[in-house]
PDB file of C-alpha atoms and ligand atoms in Angstrom:
ATOM      1  CA  MET D  71     -72.678 -23.348  20.688  1.00 57.00           C
ATOM      2  CA  ALA D  72     -70.346 -21.465  22.939  1.00 87.00           C
ATOM      3  CA  ARG D  73     -67.372 -23.652  24.852  1.00 96.00           C
ATOM      4  CA  LYS D  74     -67.259 -23.420  28.636  1.00 96.00           C
ATOM      5  CA  PRO D  75     -63.680 -22.191  29.292  1.00 97.00           C
ATOM      6  CA  MET D  76     -61.426 -24.307  31.520  1.00 97.00           C
ATOM      7  CA  MET D  77     -58.712 -23.288  34.062  1.00 98.00           C
ATOM      8  CA  ALA D  78     -56.309 -25.853  35.138  1.00 98.00           C
ATOM      9  CA  ALA D  79     -53.867 -25.586  37.836  1.00 98.00           C
ATOM     10  CA  ASN D  80     -50.663 -28.058  36.962  1.00 98.00           C
ATOM     11  CA  TRP D  81     -48.799 -28.137  40.415  1.00 98.00           C
ATOM     12  CA  LYS D  82     -45.971 -29.906  38.985  1.00 98.00           C
ATOM     13  CA  MET D  83     -43.837 -31.394  41.827  1.00 98.00           C
ATOM     14  CA  ASN D  84     -45.025 -29.392  44.615  1.00 98.00           C
ATOM     15  CA  LYS D  85     -46.952 -29.370  47.646  1.00 98.00           C
ATOM     16  CA  THR D  86     -47.064 -32.101  50.465  1.00 98.00           C
ATOM     17  CA  LEU D  87     -50.540 -33.613  51.350  1.00 98.00           C
ATOM     18  CA  ARG D  88     -50.706 -30.832  54.464  1.00 98.00           C
ATOM     19  CA  GLU D  89     -50.360 -28.005  51.715  1.00 98.00           C
ATOM     20  CA  ALA D  90     -52.614 -29.951  49.213  1.00 98.00           C
ATOM     21  CA  GLN D  91     -55.336 -30.041  51.721  1.00 98.00           C
ATOM     22  CA  GLU D  92     -55.194 -26.243  52.736  1.00 98.00           C
ATOM     23  CA  TYR D  93     -55.279 -25.223  49.363  1.00 98.00           C
ATOM     24  CA  THR D  94     -57.834 -27.549  48.624  1.00 98.00           C
ATOM     25  CA  ALA D  95     -59.892 -26.048  51.539  1.00 98.00           C
ATOM     26  CA  ALA D  96     -59.372 -22.230  50.498  1.00 98.00           C
ATOM     27  CA  LEU D  97     -59.842 -22.894  46.761  1.00 98.00           C
ATOM     28  CA  LEU D  98     -63.701 -24.796  47.070  1.00 97.00           C
ATOM     29  CA  PRO D  99     -65.477 -22.413  48.301  1.00 96.00           C
ATOM     30  CA  ARG D 100     -64.020 -19.569  45.925  1.00 96.00           C
ATOM     31  CA  ALA D 101     -64.258 -21.878  43.012  1.00 96.00           C
ATOM     32  CA  ALA D 102     -68.092 -22.217  43.575  1.00 93.00           C
ATOM     33  CA  ASP D 103     -68.548 -18.842  42.411  1.00 87.00           C
ATOM     34  CA  ALA D 104     -66.930 -19.374  39.026  1.00 91.00           C
ATOM     35  CA  GLU D 105     -70.251 -20.351  37.643  1.00 90.00           C
ATOM     36  CA  GLY D 106     -69.770 -21.227  33.667  1.00 94.00           C
ATOM     37  CA  VAL D 107     -66.086 -21.921  34.333  1.00 96.00           C
ATOM     38  CA  ASP D 108     -64.180 -25.522  34.450  1.00 97.00           C
ATOM     39  CA  VAL D 109     -61.582 -25.265  37.216  1.00 98.00           C
ATOM     40  CA  ALA D 110     -59.131 -28.204  37.174  1.00 98.00           C
ATOM     41  CA  VAL D 111     -56.439 -28.985  39.887  1.00 98.00           C
ATOM     42  CA  PHE D 112     -53.622 -31.736  38.398  1.00 98.00           C
ATOM     43  CA  VAL D 113     -52.159 -32.814  41.717  1.00 98.00           C
ATOM     44  CA  PRO D 114     -49.128 -35.368  42.401  1.00 98.00           C
ATOM     45  CA  PHE D 115     -50.560 -38.946  42.738  1.00 98.00           C
ATOM     46  CA  THR D 116     -49.802 -38.609  46.480  1.00 98.00           C
ATOM     47  CA  CYS D 117     -52.241 -36.011  46.773  1.00 98.00           C
ATOM     48  CA  LEU D 118     -54.733 -36.901  44.255  1.00 98.00           C
ATOM     49  CA  HIS D 119     -56.988 -39.013  46.862  1.00 98.00           C
ATOM     50  CA  GLU D 120     -57.352 -36.499  49.300  1.00 98.00           C
ATOM     51  CA  VAL D 121     -58.023 -33.602  46.906  1.00 98.00           C
ATOM     52  CA  ALA D 122     -60.388 -35.760  44.674  1.00 98.00           C
ATOM     53  CA  ARG D 123     -62.260 -36.579  48.129  1.00 98.00           C
ATOM     54  CA  MET D 124     -62.261 -33.122  49.143  1.00 98.00           C
ATOM     55  CA  ALA D 125     -63.646 -31.952  45.827  1.00 98.00           C
ATOM     56  CA  GLU D 126     -66.170 -34.745  45.544  1.00 96.00           C
ATOM     57  CA  ASP D 127     -69.292 -32.364  46.044  1.00 95.00           C
ATOM     58  CA  SER D 128     -68.082 -29.409  44.003  1.00 96.00           C
ATOM     59  CA  ALA D 129     -67.656 -29.058  40.559  1.00 95.00           C
ATOM     60  CA  VAL D 130     -63.953 -28.784  40.693  1.00 97.00           C
ATOM     61  CA  ILE D 131     -62.138 -31.678  38.821  1.00 98.00           C
ATOM     62  CA  ALA D 132     -59.530 -33.496  40.396  1.00 98.00           C
ATOM     63  CA  GLY D 133     -56.589 -34.945  38.197  1.00 98.00           C
ATOM     64  CA  VAL D 134     -53.052 -36.222  37.514  1.00 98.00           C
ATOM     65  CA  GLN D 135     -50.232 -34.987  35.457  1.00 98.00           C
ATOM     66  CA  ASN D 136     -49.236 -38.229  34.428  1.00 98.00           C
ATOM     67  CA  PHE D 137     -50.238 -42.133  34.042  1.00 98.00           C
ATOM     68  CA  TYR D 138     -49.469 -45.119  31.835  1.00 98.00           C
ATOM     69  CA  PHE D 139     -51.580 -46.734  29.310  1.00 98.00           C
ATOM     70  CA  GLU D 140     -51.867 -50.136  30.499  1.00 98.00           C
ATOM     71  CA  ASP D 141     -54.441 -50.921  33.049  1.00 98.00           C
ATOM     72  CA  SER D 142     -52.035 -53.447  35.120  1.00 98.00           C
ATOM     73  CA  GLY D 143     -49.166 -55.464  35.279  1.00 98.00           C
ATOM     74  CA  ALA D 144     -45.340 -55.471  35.354  1.00 98.00           C
ATOM     75  CA  PHE D 145     -44.725 -51.683  35.222  1.00 98.00           C
ATOM     76  CA  THR D 146     -42.616 -50.597  37.917  1.00 98.00           C
ATOM     77  CA  GLY D 147     -43.245 -47.464  39.355  1.00 97.00           C
ATOM     78  CA  GLU D 148     -46.733 -46.800  36.811  1.00 98.00           C
ATOM     79  CA  VAL D 149     -50.210 -45.664  37.927  1.00 98.00           C
ATOM     80  CA  SER D 150     -52.871 -46.544  35.285  1.00 98.00           C
ATOM     81  CA  ALA D 151     -56.425 -45.047  34.736  1.00 98.00           C
ATOM     82  CA  PRO D 152     -58.314 -47.466  36.498  1.00 98.00           C
ATOM     83  CA  MET D 153     -56.293 -46.888  39.921  1.00 98.00           C
ATOM     84  CA  LEU D 154     -56.796 -43.101  39.148  1.00 98.00           C
ATOM     85  CA  LEU D 155     -60.472 -43.329  39.006  1.00 98.00           C
ATOM     86  CA  ASP D 156     -60.728 -45.536  41.791  1.00 98.00           C
ATOM     87  CA  VAL D 157     -59.496 -42.859  44.021  1.00 98.00           C
ATOM     88  CA  GLY D 158     -61.663 -40.084  42.191  1.00 98.00           C
ATOM     89  CA  ALA D 159     -59.784 -38.871  39.458  1.00 98.00           C
ATOM     90  CA  ARG D 160     -61.846 -36.789  36.552  1.00 98.00           C
ATOM     91  CA  GLY D 161     -58.828 -36.101  34.583  1.00 98.00           C
ATOM     92  CA  ALA D 162     -55.065 -36.135  33.617  1.00 98.00           C
ATOM     93  CA  ILE D 163     -52.394 -34.091  31.807  1.00 98.00           C
ATOM     94  CA  VAL D 164     -50.932 -36.328  28.853  1.00 98.00           C
ATOM     95  CA  GLY D 165     -47.686 -35.314  27.029  1.00 98.00           C
ATOM     96  CA  HIS D 166     -46.542 -32.708  29.126  1.00 98.00           C
ATOM     97  CA  SER D 167     -43.646 -31.262  27.675  1.00 98.00           C
ATOM     98  CA  GLU D 168     -41.675 -31.785  30.671  1.00 98.00           C
ATOM     99  CA  ARG D 169     -42.434 -35.490  30.367  1.00 98.00           C
ATOM    100  CA  ARG D 170     -41.679 -35.524  26.875  1.00 98.00           C
ATOM    101  CA  GLU D 171     -38.255 -34.077  27.194  1.00 97.00           C
ATOM    102  CA  LEU D 172     -36.878 -35.099  30.839  1.00 97.00           C
ATOM    103  CA  PHE D 173     -38.647 -38.513  30.869  1.00 97.00           C
ATOM    104  CA  CYS D 174     -38.349 -39.135  27.288  1.00 97.00           C
ATOM    105  CA  GLU D 175     -42.177 -39.447  26.452  1.00 98.00           C
ATOM    106  CA  THR D 176     -42.652 -40.177  22.511  1.00 98.00           C
ATOM    107  CA  ASP D 177     -45.318 -38.976  20.303  1.00 98.00           C
ATOM    108  CA  ASP D 178     -46.738 -42.439  20.478  1.00 98.00           C
ATOM    109  CA  VAL D 179     -46.654 -43.061  23.937  1.00 98.00           C
ATOM    110  CA  VAL D 180     -48.816 -39.612  24.105  1.00 98.00           C
ATOM    111  CA  ALA D 181     -51.174 -40.892  21.791  1.00 98.00           C
ATOM    112  CA  ARG D 182     -51.989 -44.229  23.767  1.00 98.00           C
ATOM    113  CA  LYS D 183     -52.304 -42.708  26.697  1.00 98.00           C
ATOM    114  CA  ALA D 184     -55.056 -39.760  25.592  1.00 98.00           C
ATOM    115  CA  ALA D 185     -56.591 -43.025  23.777  1.00 98.00           C
ATOM    116  CA  ARG D 186     -56.483 -44.998  27.014  1.00 98.00           C
ATOM    117  CA  ALA D 187     -57.751 -41.810  29.030  1.00 98.00           C
ATOM    118  CA  VAL D 188     -60.471 -40.977  26.537  1.00 98.00           C
ATOM    119  CA  GLU D 189     -61.825 -44.757  26.597  1.00 98.00           C
ATOM    120  CA  ALA D 190     -61.425 -44.828  30.545  1.00 98.00           C
ATOM    121  CA  GLY D 191     -63.447 -41.691  31.015  1.00 97.00           C
ATOM    122  CA  LEU D 192     -60.932 -39.617  32.176  1.00 98.00           C
ATOM    123  CA  LEU D 193     -60.486 -36.154  30.663  1.00 98.00           C
ATOM    124  CA  PRO D 194     -57.215 -35.922  28.927  1.00 98.00           C
ATOM    125  CA  ILE D 195     -55.520 -32.556  28.542  1.00 98.00           C
ATOM    126  CA  VAL D 196     -53.194 -33.455  25.743  1.00 98.00           C
ATOM    127  CA  CYS D 197     -50.054 -30.809  25.409  1.00 98.00           C
ATOM    128  CA  VAL D 198     -48.502 -30.277  22.173  1.00 98.00           C
ATOM    129  CA  GLY D 199     -45.540 -27.119  21.569  1.00 98.00           C
ATOM    130  CA  GLU D 200     -42.325 -26.487  19.795  1.00 97.00           C
ATOM    131  CA  THR D 201     -39.205 -25.302  21.367  1.00 97.00           C
ATOM    132  CA  LYS D 202     -37.570 -21.850  20.736  1.00 96.00           C
ATOM    133  CA  GLU D 203     -35.115 -23.690  17.954  1.00 97.00           C
ATOM    134  CA  GLU D 204     -38.012 -25.327  16.037  1.00 97.00           C
ATOM    135  CA  ARG D 205     -40.118 -21.855  16.275  1.00 96.00           C
ATOM    136  CA  ASP D 206     -36.958 -19.679  15.072  1.00 96.00           C
ATOM    137  CA  ALA D 207     -36.323 -22.359  12.227  1.00 97.00           C
ATOM    138  CA  GLY D 208     -40.057 -21.639  10.922  1.00 97.00           C
ATOM    139  CA  GLY D 209     -41.010 -25.158  12.521  1.00 97.00           C
ATOM    140  CA  MET D 210     -43.809 -24.542  14.658  1.00 97.00           C
ATOM    141  CA  TRP D 211     -46.583 -25.943  13.167  1.00 98.00           C
ATOM    142  CA  GLU D 212     -45.179 -28.886  11.725  1.00 98.00           C
ATOM    143  CA  LYS D 213     -44.094 -29.962  15.026  1.00 98.00           C
ATOM    144  CA  CYS D 214     -47.294 -29.044  16.658  1.00 98.00           C
ATOM    145  CA  SER D 215     -49.461 -30.510  14.008  1.00 98.00           C
ATOM    146  CA  GLY D 216     -47.905 -33.699  14.181  1.00 98.00           C
ATOM    147  CA  GLN D 217     -48.196 -33.920  17.619  1.00 98.00           C
ATOM    148  CA  VAL D 218     -51.561 -33.366  17.458  1.00 98.00           C
ATOM    149  CA  ARG D 219     -52.169 -35.782  14.385  1.00 98.00           C
ATOM    150  CA  ARG D 220     -50.511 -38.709  16.033  1.00 98.00           C
ATOM    151  CA  VAL D 221     -53.254 -38.353  18.791  1.00 98.00           C
ATOM    152  CA  MET D 222     -55.827 -38.294  16.680  1.00 98.00           C
ATOM    153  CA  GLU D 223     -54.934 -41.128  14.872  1.00 98.00           C
ATOM    154  CA  GLU D 224     -54.873 -43.414  18.276  1.00 98.00           C
ATOM    155  CA  LEU D 225     -58.386 -41.769  19.317  1.00 97.00           C
ATOM    156  CA  PRO D 226     -61.682 -44.151  19.353  1.00 95.00           C
ATOM    157  CA  ASP D 227     -63.153 -43.171  16.201  1.00 93.00           C
ATOM    158  CA  ASP D 228     -66.137 -41.901  18.036  1.00 94.00           C
ATOM    159  CA  THR D 229     -64.578 -39.684  20.148  1.00 96.00           C
ATOM    160  CA  GLY D 230     -66.298 -36.495  21.182  1.00 97.00           C
ATOM    161  CA  GLY D 231     -65.070 -32.943  20.962  1.00 97.00           C
ATOM    162  CA  GLU D 232     -66.015 -32.760  24.865  1.00 97.00           C
ATOM    163  CA  SER D 233     -63.934 -35.899  25.961  1.00 98.00           C
ATOM    164  CA  ILE D 234     -60.367 -34.377  25.138  1.00 98.00           C
ATOM    165  CA  VAL D 235     -58.972 -30.996  25.823  1.00 98.00           C
ATOM    166  CA  PHE D 236     -55.715 -29.780  23.913  1.00 98.00           C
ATOM    167  CA  ALA D 237     -53.288 -27.397  25.491  1.00 98.00           C
ATOM    168  CA  TYR D 238     -51.097 -25.083  22.906  1.00 98.00           C
ATOM    169  CA  GLU D 239     -47.837 -24.916  25.419  1.00 98.00           C
ATOM    170  CA  PRO D 240     -44.756 -23.551  23.877  1.00 97.00           C
ATOM    171  CA  ILE D 241     -42.107 -24.948  25.252  1.00 97.00           C
ATOM    172  CA  TRP D 242     -40.203 -21.547  25.329  1.00 96.00           C
ATOM    173  CA  ALA D 243     -42.831 -20.082  27.227  1.00 96.00           C
ATOM    174  CA  ILE D 244     -42.841 -22.629  30.178  1.00 96.00           C
ATOM    175  CA  GLY D 245     -41.740 -21.247  33.403  1.00 93.00           C
ATOM    176  CA  THR D 246     -39.620 -18.873  31.462  1.00 94.00           C
ATOM    177  CA  GLY D 247     -42.046 -15.285  32.171  1.00 91.00           C
ATOM    178  CA  ASP D 248     -41.819 -14.915  28.320  1.00 92.00           C
ATOM    179  CA  THR D 249     -45.388 -15.738  27.664  1.00 92.00           C
ATOM    180  CA  ALA D 250     -46.670 -16.016  23.759  1.00 93.00           C
ATOM    181  CA  THR D 251     -48.300 -12.822  22.522  1.00 96.00           C
ATOM    182  CA  PRO D 252     -52.236 -13.200  22.033  1.00 96.00           C
ATOM    183  CA  ASP D 253     -51.829 -13.141  18.389  1.00 96.00           C
ATOM    184  CA  ASP D 254     -49.278 -16.121  18.565  1.00 96.00           C
ATOM    185  CA  CYS D 255     -51.901 -17.812  20.479  1.00 97.00           C
ATOM    186  CA  GLN D 256     -54.714 -17.360  18.611  1.00 97.00           C
ATOM    187  CA  ASP D 257     -52.577 -18.611  15.834  1.00 97.00           C
ATOM    188  CA  ALA D 258     -51.540 -21.556  17.228  1.00 98.00           C
ATOM    189  CA  ILE D 259     -54.774 -22.508  18.562  1.00 98.00           C
ATOM    190  CA  GLY D 260     -56.752 -21.684  15.360  1.00 98.00           C
ATOM    191  CA  ARG D 261     -54.311 -23.757  13.291  1.00 98.00           C
ATOM    192  CA  ILE D 262     -54.728 -26.565  15.801  1.00 98.00           C
ATOM    193  CA  ARG D 263     -58.981 -26.325  15.602  1.00 98.00           C
ATOM    194  CA  GLU D 264     -58.736 -25.945  11.985  1.00 98.00           C
ATOM    195  CA  LEU D 265     -56.662 -29.207  11.819  1.00 98.00           C
ATOM    196  CA  LEU D 266     -58.856 -31.132  14.068  1.00 98.00           C
ATOM    197  CA  GLU D 267     -61.893 -30.182  12.002  1.00 98.00           C
ATOM    198  CA  GLU D 268     -59.964 -31.393   9.049  1.00 97.00           C
ATOM    199  CA  LEU D 269     -59.341 -35.053  10.985  1.00 97.00           C
ATOM    200  CA  GLN D 270     -62.744 -35.200  12.955  1.00 97.00           C
ATOM    201  CA  GLY D 271     -65.154 -33.193  11.818  1.00 96.00           C
ATOM    202  CA  ASP D 272     -67.163 -29.421  12.168  1.00 95.00           C
ATOM    203  CA  GLY D 273     -68.910 -30.556  15.231  1.00 96.00           C
ATOM    204  CA  PHE D 274     -65.810 -32.199  17.197  1.00 97.00           C
ATOM    205  CA  ALA D 275     -63.712 -28.786  16.484  1.00 98.00           C
ATOM    206  CA  GLU D 276     -66.551 -26.815  17.804  1.00 97.00           C
ATOM    207  CA  GLU D 277     -66.973 -28.535  21.058  1.00 98.00           C
ATOM    208  CA  VAL D 278     -63.223 -29.435  21.828  1.00 98.00           C
ATOM    209  CA  ARG D 279     -61.677 -26.798  24.218  1.00 98.00           C
ATOM    210  CA  ILE D 280     -57.961 -25.638  23.717  1.00 98.00           C
ATOM    211  CA  LEU D 281     -56.085 -24.246  26.292  1.00 98.00           C
ATOM    212  CA  TYR D 282     -52.890 -21.869  26.014  1.00 97.00           C
ATOM    213  CA  GLY D 283     -50.138 -22.802  28.828  1.00 97.00           C
ATOM    214  CA  GLY D 284     -46.888 -21.014  29.256  1.00 97.00           C
ATOM    215  CA  SER D 285     -46.355 -18.084  31.737  1.00 95.00           C
ATOM    216  CA  VAL D 286     -50.130 -17.158  32.254  1.00 96.00           C
ATOM    217  CA  LYS D 287     -50.167 -14.809  35.131  1.00 96.00           C
ATOM    218  CA  PRO D 288     -52.844 -12.664  36.337  1.00 95.00           C
ATOM    219  CA  ASP D 289     -51.575  -9.518  34.139  1.00 94.00           C
ATOM    220  CA  ASN D 290     -51.744 -11.439  31.045  1.00 95.00           C
ATOM    221  CA  VAL D 291     -54.580 -13.883  31.179  1.00 96.00           C
ATOM    222  CA  ALA D 292     -57.040 -11.532  29.877  1.00 95.00           C
ATOM    223  CA  ASP D 293     -55.708 -10.806  26.679  1.00 95.00           C
ATOM    224  CA  THR D 294     -54.824 -14.396  26.051  1.00 95.00           C
ATOM    225  CA  MET D 295     -58.595 -15.583  26.799  1.00 95.00           C
ATOM    226  CA  ALA D 296     -59.950 -12.679  24.519  1.00 94.00           C
ATOM    227  CA  GLN D 297     -58.596 -14.702  21.593  1.00 96.00           C
ATOM    228  CA  GLU D 298     -61.629 -16.218  19.828  1.00 96.00           C
ATOM    229  CA  ASP D 299     -60.129 -19.738  19.846  1.00 97.00           C
ATOM    230  CA  VAL D 300     -58.470 -19.607  23.565  1.00 97.00           C
ATOM    231  CA  ASP D 301     -60.972 -21.709  25.523  1.00 97.00           C
ATOM    232  CA  GLY D 302     -58.384 -21.028  28.633  1.00 97.00           C
ATOM    233  CA  ALA D 303     -55.165 -21.708  30.352  1.00 98.00           C
ATOM    234  CA  LEU D 304     -52.966 -24.387  31.843  1.00 98.00           C
ATOM    235  CA  VAL D 305     -51.217 -22.690  34.495  1.00 98.00           C
ATOM    236  CA  GLY D 306     -47.821 -23.816  36.514  1.00 98.00           C
ATOM    237  CA  GLY D 307     -46.377 -21.190  38.523  1.00 97.00           C
ATOM    238  CA  ALA D 308     -49.246 -18.971  39.276  1.00 97.00           C
ATOM    239  CA  SER D 309     -51.537 -21.764  40.189  1.00 98.00           C
ATOM    240  CA  LEU D 310     -49.247 -22.555  43.357  1.00 98.00           C
ATOM    241  CA  GLU D 311     -51.061 -19.998  45.133  1.00 98.00           C
ATOM    242  CA  VAL D 312     -54.825 -20.337  45.489  1.00 98.00           C
ATOM    243  CA  GLU D 313     -55.300 -16.282  45.462  1.00 97.00           C
ATOM    244  CA  SER D 314     -53.354 -15.956  41.912  1.00 97.00           C
ATOM    245  CA  PHE D 315     -54.698 -18.991  40.601  1.00 98.00           C
ATOM    246  CA  MET D 316     -58.609 -17.478  41.646  1.00 97.00           C
ATOM    247  CA  GLU D 317     -57.561 -14.201  39.921  1.00 97.00           C
ATOM    248  CA  LEU D 318     -57.089 -16.166  36.139  1.00 97.00           C
ATOM    249  CA  VAL D 319     -60.146 -18.202  37.273  1.00 97.00           C
ATOM    250  CA  GLU D 320     -61.784 -14.813  37.453  1.00 96.00           C
ATOM    251  CA  ALA D 321     -60.630 -13.716  34.077  1.00 94.00           C
ATOM    252  CA  ALA D 322     -61.675 -16.818  32.640  1.00 95.00           C
ATOM    253  CA  ARG D 323     -65.136 -16.031  34.162  1.00 94.00           C
ATOM    254  CA  GLN D 324     -65.273 -12.413  32.674  1.00 92.00           C
ATOM    255  CA  THR D 325     -65.440 -14.281  29.287  1.00 91.00           C
ATOM    256  CA  VAL D 326     -68.643 -16.076  30.138  1.00 89.00           C
ATOM    257  CA  PRO D 327     -71.751 -14.088  28.276  1.00 83.00           C
ATOM    258  CA  SER D 328     -74.294 -13.427  30.979  1.00 76.00           C
ATOM    259  CA  ASP D 329     -77.673 -14.313  31.044  1.00 64.00           C
ATOM    260  CA  GLU D 330     -79.219 -10.982  30.834  1.00 50.00           C
TER     261      GLU D 330
HETATM  262  P1  PGA J 567     -45.713 -22.104  33.770  1.00 85.82           P
HETATM  263  O1  PGA J 567     -46.255 -23.528  33.685  1.00 85.82           O
HETATM  264  O2  PGA J 567     -47.714 -21.380  34.248  1.00 85.82           O
HETATM  265  O3  PGA J 567     -44.952 -22.253  35.097  1.00 85.82           O
HETATM  266  O4  PGA J 567     -45.436 -21.385  32.498  1.00 85.82           O
HETATM  267  C1  PGA J 567     -47.066 -24.089  32.569  1.00 85.82           C
HETATM  268  C2  PGA J 567     -47.449 -25.446  32.288  1.00 85.82           C
HETATM  269  O5  PGA J 567     -46.320 -26.221  32.445  1.00 85.82           O
HETATM  270  O6  PGA J 567     -48.684 -26.315  32.011  1.00 85.82           O
END
């Protein structure tokens, strides 16, 4: 069974409501032509309601970049899964390295968020990845596998591969222009898939989508997407303009086998 490629925009802390409306209005008609690809936009909380409303009748997945695993209560500044579902969110990035590093999110917190998203019916895009120092010291796999294992421990036992997405995002490649080579992407993502097979069975591993993230641009996306285990990309900088994001979506579409 072929996995459906996904191209996901991570706007990070960018765009006013007006800019989000303009972007979404330009994206929707073009994304409608990208049959066979899941197009997702992970937007600031302030834009979610509007982007989700605009995307309601389309296949575009509107989501957020973070949320908290409790549903309500005394958690000043936080937003819960039911609140997000209420305004139309369909997915959430979980454990992005910027949240882990700048906002002190531990593997435990990330795992609980991933599990809560799955239970709530919100598609989590769970990010894992190593620093430059860890890679140089030969610790890439120890770091990434530890992050994946902790998430899998927390997921409900019956979680299917379609209910969660992983993203391998080496920290040294994010926002630096220093993208991982296609071989490095395949190596890490192939090993993550093998680990998921060991932990959750081959059906899960066959179905689960694993993206690459880190300086994905129109000129390097095709080589990355050509790798056997790479199912798409999570994109920051190059997703901020519809034009370049659509070039990435188009590259993903090229990998979809045609019916003829
Ligand atoms: P980048 O960000 O494409 O700007 O490197 C990717 C990400 O942080 O998800």
